Coordinates of C-alpha atoms in Angstrom, one line a residue:
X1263 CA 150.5 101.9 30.9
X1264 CA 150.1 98.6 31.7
X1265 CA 150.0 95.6 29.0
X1266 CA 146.0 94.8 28.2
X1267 CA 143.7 93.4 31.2
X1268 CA 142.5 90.8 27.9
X1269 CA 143.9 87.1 29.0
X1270 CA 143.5 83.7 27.5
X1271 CA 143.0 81.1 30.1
X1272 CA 145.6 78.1 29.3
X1273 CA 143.3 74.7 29.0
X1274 CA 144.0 72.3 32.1
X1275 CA 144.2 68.3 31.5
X1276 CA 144.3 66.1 33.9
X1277 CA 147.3 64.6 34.8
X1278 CA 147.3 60.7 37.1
X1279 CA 149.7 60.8 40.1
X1280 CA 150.2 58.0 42.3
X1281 CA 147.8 55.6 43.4
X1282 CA 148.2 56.6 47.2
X1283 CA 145.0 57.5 48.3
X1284 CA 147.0 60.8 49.5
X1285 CA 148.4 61.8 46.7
X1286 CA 146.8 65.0 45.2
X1287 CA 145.3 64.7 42.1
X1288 CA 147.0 67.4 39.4
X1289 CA 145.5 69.3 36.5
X1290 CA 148.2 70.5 34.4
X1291 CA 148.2 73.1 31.7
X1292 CA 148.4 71.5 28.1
X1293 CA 148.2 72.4 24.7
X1294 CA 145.4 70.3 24.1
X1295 CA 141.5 71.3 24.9
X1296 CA 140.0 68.7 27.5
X1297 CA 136.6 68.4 25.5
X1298 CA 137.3 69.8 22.4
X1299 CA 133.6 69.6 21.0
X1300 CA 132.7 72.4 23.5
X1301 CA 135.8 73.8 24.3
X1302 CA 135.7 72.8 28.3
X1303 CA 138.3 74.1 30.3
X1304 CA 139.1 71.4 33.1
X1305 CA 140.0 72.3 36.8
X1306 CA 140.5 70.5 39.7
X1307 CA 137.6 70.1 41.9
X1308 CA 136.9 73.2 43.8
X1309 CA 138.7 75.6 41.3
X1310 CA 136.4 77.5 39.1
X1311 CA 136.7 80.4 36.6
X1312 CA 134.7 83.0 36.5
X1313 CA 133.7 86.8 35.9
X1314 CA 134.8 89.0 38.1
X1315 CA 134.1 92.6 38.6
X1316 CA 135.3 95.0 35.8
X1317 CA 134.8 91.8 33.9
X1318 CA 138.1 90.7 34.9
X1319 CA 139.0 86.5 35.6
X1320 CA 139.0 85.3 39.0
X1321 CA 139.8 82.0 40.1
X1322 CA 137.4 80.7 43.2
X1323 CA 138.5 78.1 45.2
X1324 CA 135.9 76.3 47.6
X1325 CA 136.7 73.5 50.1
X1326 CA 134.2 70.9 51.3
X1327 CA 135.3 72.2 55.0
X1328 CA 132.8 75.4 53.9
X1329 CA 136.0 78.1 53.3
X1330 CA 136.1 79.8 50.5
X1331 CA 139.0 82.0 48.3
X1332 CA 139.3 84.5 45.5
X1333 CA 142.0 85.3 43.4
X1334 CA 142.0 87.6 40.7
X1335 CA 144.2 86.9 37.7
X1336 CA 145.1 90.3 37.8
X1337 CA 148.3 91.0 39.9
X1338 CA 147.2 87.4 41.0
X1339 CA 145.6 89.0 44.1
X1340 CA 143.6 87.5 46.7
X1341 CA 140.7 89.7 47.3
X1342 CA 138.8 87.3 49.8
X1343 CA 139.4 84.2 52.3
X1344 CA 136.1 83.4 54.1
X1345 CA 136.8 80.9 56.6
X1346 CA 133.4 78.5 57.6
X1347 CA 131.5 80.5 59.8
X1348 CA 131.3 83.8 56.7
X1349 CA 133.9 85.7 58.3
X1350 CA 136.2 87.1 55.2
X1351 CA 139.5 87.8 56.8
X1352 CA 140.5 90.4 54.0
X1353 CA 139.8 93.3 53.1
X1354 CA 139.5 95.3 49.8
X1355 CA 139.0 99.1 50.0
X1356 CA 136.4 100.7 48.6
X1357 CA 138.2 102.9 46.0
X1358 CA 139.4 100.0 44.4
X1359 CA 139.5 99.7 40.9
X1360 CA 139.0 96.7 39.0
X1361 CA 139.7 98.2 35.4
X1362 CA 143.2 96.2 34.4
X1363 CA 144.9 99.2 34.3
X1364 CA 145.5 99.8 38.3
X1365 CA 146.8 97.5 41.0
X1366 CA 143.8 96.3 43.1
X1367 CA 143.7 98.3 46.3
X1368 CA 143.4 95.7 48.9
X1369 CA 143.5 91.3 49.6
X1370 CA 146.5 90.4 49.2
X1371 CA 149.1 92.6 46.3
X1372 CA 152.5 91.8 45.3
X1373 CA 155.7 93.6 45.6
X1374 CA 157.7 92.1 43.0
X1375 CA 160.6 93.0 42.2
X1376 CA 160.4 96.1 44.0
X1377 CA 159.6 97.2 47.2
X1378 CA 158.1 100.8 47.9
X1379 CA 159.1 103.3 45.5
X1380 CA 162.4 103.3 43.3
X1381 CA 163.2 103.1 39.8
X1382 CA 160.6 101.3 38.5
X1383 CA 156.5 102.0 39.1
X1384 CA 155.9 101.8 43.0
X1385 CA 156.2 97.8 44.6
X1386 CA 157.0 96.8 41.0
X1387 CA 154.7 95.2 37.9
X1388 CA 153.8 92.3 39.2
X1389 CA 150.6 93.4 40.7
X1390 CA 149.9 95.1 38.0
X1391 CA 149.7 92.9 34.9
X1392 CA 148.1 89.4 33.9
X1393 CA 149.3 85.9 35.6
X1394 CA 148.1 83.0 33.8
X1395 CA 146.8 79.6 35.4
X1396 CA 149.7 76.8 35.4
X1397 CA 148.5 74.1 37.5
X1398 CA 145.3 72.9 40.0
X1399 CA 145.0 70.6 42.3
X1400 CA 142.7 68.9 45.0
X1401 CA 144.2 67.0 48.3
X1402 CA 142.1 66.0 50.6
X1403 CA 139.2 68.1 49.4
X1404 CA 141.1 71.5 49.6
X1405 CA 142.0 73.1 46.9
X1406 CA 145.1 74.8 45.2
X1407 CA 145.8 76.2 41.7
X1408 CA 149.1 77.7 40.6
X1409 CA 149.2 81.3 38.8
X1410 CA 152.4 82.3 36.4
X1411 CA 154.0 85.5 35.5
X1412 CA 157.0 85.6 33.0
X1413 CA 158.9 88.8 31.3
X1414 CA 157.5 90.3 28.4
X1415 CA 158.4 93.7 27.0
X1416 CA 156.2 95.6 29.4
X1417 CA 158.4 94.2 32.1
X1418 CA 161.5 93.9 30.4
X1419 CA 161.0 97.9 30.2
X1420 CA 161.1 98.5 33.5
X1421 CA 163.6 95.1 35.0
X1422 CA 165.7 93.6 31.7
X1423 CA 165.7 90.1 32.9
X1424 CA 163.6 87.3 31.8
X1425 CA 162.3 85.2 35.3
X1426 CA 159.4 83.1 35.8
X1427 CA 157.2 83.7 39.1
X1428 CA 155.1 80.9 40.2
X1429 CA 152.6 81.4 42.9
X1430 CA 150.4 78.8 44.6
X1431 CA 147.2 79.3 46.6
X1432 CA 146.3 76.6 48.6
X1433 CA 142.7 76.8 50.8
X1434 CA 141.9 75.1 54.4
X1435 CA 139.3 74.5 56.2
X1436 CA 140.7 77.6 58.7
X1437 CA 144.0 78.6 56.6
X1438 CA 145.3 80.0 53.1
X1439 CA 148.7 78.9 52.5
X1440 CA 150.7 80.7 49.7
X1441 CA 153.8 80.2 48.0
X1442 CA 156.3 82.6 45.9
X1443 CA 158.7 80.6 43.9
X1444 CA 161.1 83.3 41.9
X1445 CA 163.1 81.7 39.3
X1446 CA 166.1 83.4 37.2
X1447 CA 165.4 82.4 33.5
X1448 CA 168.4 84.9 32.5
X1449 CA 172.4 84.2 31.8
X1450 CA 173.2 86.8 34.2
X1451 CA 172.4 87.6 37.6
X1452 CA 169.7 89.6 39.2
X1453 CA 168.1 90.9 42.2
X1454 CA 165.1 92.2 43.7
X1455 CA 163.1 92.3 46.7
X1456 CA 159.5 91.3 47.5
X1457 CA 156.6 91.7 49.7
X1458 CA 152.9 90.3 50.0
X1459 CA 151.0 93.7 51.1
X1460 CA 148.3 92.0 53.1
X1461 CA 145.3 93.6 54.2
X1462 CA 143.4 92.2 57.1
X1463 CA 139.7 93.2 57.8
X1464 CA 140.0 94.8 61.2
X1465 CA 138.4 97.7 64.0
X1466 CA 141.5 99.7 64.1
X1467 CA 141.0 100.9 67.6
X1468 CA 141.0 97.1 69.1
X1469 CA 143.6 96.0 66.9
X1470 CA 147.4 95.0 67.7
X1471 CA 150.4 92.4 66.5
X1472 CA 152.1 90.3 68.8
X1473 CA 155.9 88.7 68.4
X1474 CA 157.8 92.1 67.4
X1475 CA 159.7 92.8 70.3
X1476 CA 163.6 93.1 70.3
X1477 CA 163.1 93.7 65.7
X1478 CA 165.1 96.8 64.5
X1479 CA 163.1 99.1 63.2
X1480 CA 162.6 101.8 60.1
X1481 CA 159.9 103.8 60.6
X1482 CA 158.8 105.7 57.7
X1483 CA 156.3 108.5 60.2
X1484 CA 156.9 111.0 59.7
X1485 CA 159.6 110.8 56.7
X1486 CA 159.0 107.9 54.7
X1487 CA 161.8 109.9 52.9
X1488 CA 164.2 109.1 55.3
X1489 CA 162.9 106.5 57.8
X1490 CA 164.4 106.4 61.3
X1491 CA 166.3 103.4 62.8
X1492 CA 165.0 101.9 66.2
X1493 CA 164.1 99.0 68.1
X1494 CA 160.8 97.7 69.0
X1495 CA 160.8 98.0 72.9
X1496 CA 157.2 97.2 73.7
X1497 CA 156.9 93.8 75.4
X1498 CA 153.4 92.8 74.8
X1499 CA 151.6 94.0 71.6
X1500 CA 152.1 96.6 68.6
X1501 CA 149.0 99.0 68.7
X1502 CA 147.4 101.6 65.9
X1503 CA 146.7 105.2 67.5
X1504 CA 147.6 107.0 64.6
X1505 CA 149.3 106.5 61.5
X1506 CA 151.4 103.7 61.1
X1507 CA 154.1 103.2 58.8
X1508 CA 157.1 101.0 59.7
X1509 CA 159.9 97.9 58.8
X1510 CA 160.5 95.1 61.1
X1511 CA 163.8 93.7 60.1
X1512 CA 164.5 90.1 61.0
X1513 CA 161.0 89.3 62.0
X1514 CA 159.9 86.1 64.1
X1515 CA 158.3 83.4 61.8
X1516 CA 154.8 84.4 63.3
X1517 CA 153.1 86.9 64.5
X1518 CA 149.8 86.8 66.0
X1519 CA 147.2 89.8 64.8
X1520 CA 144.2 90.8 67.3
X1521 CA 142.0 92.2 64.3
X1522 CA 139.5 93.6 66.8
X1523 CA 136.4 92.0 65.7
X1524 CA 137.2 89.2 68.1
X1525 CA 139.6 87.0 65.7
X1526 CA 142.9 86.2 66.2
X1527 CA 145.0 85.7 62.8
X1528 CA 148.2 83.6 62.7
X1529 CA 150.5 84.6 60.2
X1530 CA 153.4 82.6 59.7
X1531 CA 156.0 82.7 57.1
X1532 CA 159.3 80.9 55.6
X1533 CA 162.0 83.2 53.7
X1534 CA 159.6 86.4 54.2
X1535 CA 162.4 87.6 56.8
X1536 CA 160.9 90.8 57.2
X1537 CA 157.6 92.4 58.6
X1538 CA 155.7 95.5 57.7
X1539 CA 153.0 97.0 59.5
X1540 CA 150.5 100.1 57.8
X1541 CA 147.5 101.6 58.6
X1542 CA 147.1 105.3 57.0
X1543 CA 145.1 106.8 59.6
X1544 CA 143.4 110.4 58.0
X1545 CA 145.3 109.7 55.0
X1546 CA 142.6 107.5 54.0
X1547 CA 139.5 109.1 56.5
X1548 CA 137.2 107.0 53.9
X1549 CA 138.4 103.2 55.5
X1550 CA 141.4 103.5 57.3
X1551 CA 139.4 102.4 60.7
X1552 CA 138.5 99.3 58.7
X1553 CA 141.6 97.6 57.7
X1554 CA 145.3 97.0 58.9
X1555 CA 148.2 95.4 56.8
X1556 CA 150.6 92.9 58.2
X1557 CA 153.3 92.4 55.7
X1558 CA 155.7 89.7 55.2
X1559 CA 158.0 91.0 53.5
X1560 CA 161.7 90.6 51.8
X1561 CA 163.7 94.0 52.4
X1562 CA 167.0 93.1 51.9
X1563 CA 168.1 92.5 48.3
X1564 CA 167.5 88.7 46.9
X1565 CA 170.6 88.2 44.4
X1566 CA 169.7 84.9 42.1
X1567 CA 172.3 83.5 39.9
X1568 CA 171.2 81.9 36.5
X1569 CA 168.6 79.1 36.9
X1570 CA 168.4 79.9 41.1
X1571 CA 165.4 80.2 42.7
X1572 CA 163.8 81.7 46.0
X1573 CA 161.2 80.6 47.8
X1574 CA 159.0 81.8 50.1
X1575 CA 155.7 80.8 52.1
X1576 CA 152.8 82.5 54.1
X1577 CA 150.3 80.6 56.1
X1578 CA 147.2 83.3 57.5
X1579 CA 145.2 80.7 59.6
X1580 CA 142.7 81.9 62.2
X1581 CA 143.1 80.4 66.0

């Protein structure tokens, strides 16, 4: 089972940066309560706290440019980017659960430290405990805060190494930007692998991904057992007939998804060196014609020495 869904937000003080008109302004985590007559948590402009459903803590981030995000501190997963005209560009299925005892089935999961199945719970326990809130910030009007996930026994049962994970969502007026920072807190070595399991609102039928062509392939239909080795051969765009399944190793640095509800999604990436595109078809009659995931993903095995760290970055912007 998975540690308790109960959190303690950490109390945010602000912090002074530079006088550059530019520079962001910073809310750091500290030990001491901003107001402590009432207790008042401080945040950055545009970061709230709130109630989510199941009654679980969600961070909302707003920016003055009329987009809006949501990220649950649950598995630090973004369930919802709206860009300004109401569009939400994710999608969360309907048989999510939002108990603290289940992943949440939809936005934007982590793999972490594991990939698909293995030895541990499937894509690993990072979407599936409590991150905490280390940092906001506001530049320019948009928005960022900065979740944080570090072992504790519940991990440590599963993956004996002590890390810290730091993961920053940062809202545009037409983009969410994240970044993955891993960080090996241990005296020995480890490694993992990692994926952000995206799922994009979509019309199946109209929908395809651009910039895959010439990327060796594993596809997982109709063994995901056993996945067979190919190539990508189609020159224009990556379609969804049926159920889709499959590994795009050494992916471009963007691909361009055609959701087909007349959006055009660029999704961009830094370290992610890997792609993976799903849609379930009839394995999920319920939704599976409302939703595709477009992956970036880390297959091949990260090793960090002592005090390394990996980074890695996303960008979804609509063009």
């Amino acid at each position: 089972m998975a540690a308790s869904c109960a959190s303690t937000l950490p109390s945010l003080s602000f912090v002074s940066s530079s006088s550059s008109s530019n520079s962001p302004r910073r809310f750091r985590r500290s030990r001491v309560v901003a107001m402590a007559s009432v207790g008042q948590k401080v945040y950055a402009p545009g970061v709230a706290v709130s109630e989510g459903n199941g009654g679980l803590q969600k961070i909302d981030l707003k920016s003055p440019h009329g987009s809006e995000a949501e990220i649950y501190l649950f598995g630090a997963c973004v369930t919802s980017f709206k860009v300004p005209n109401g569009k939400d560009l994710l999608f969360v299925r309907p048989d999510a659960v939002f108990n603290g005892q289940k992943p949440i089935s939809g936005g934007i999961p982590h793999c972490f430290p594991q990939f698909g199945p293995g030895p541990m719970q499937q894509h690993g326990f990072a979407r599936n405990v409590n991150w905490s809130i280390a940092d906001s910030e506001v530049t320019e009007g948009d928005p960022a805060v900065t979740l944080e996930l570090k072992d504790d026994s519940y991990s440590r049962s599963m993956w004996d190494f002590s890390f810290q994970a730091l993961y920053k969502v940062s809202l545009h007026s037409t983009s969410l930007s994240t970044t993955l920072k891993i960080t090996n807190m241990d005296d020995k070595p480890f490694s993992f692998n990692s994926a952000l399991h995206t799922y994009f609102r979509a019309s199946i039928t109209g929908v395809s991904v651009k910039g895959l062509k010439g990327c060796k392939t594993l596809n997982k239909d109709p063994d995901p057992k056993n996945p067979l080795e190919g190539k990508e051969e189609r020159s224009g765009e990556v379609t969804f007939p049926g159920f889709v399944d499959c590994i795009y190793l050494g992916a471009p640095s963007e691909l361009i998804l055609d959701n087909g509800l007349g959006d055009k999604i660029a999704i961009s990436n830094s370290s992610w060196s890997d792609a993976v595109l799903w849609n379930p078809h009839l394995q999920m009659e319920a939704c599976y014609k409302d939703f595709v995931c477009v992956e970036n993903a880390k297959i091949e095995t990260v090793q960090l020495e002592p005090k390394q760290s990996w980074v890695a970055e996303q960008k979804i912007e609509l063009v």
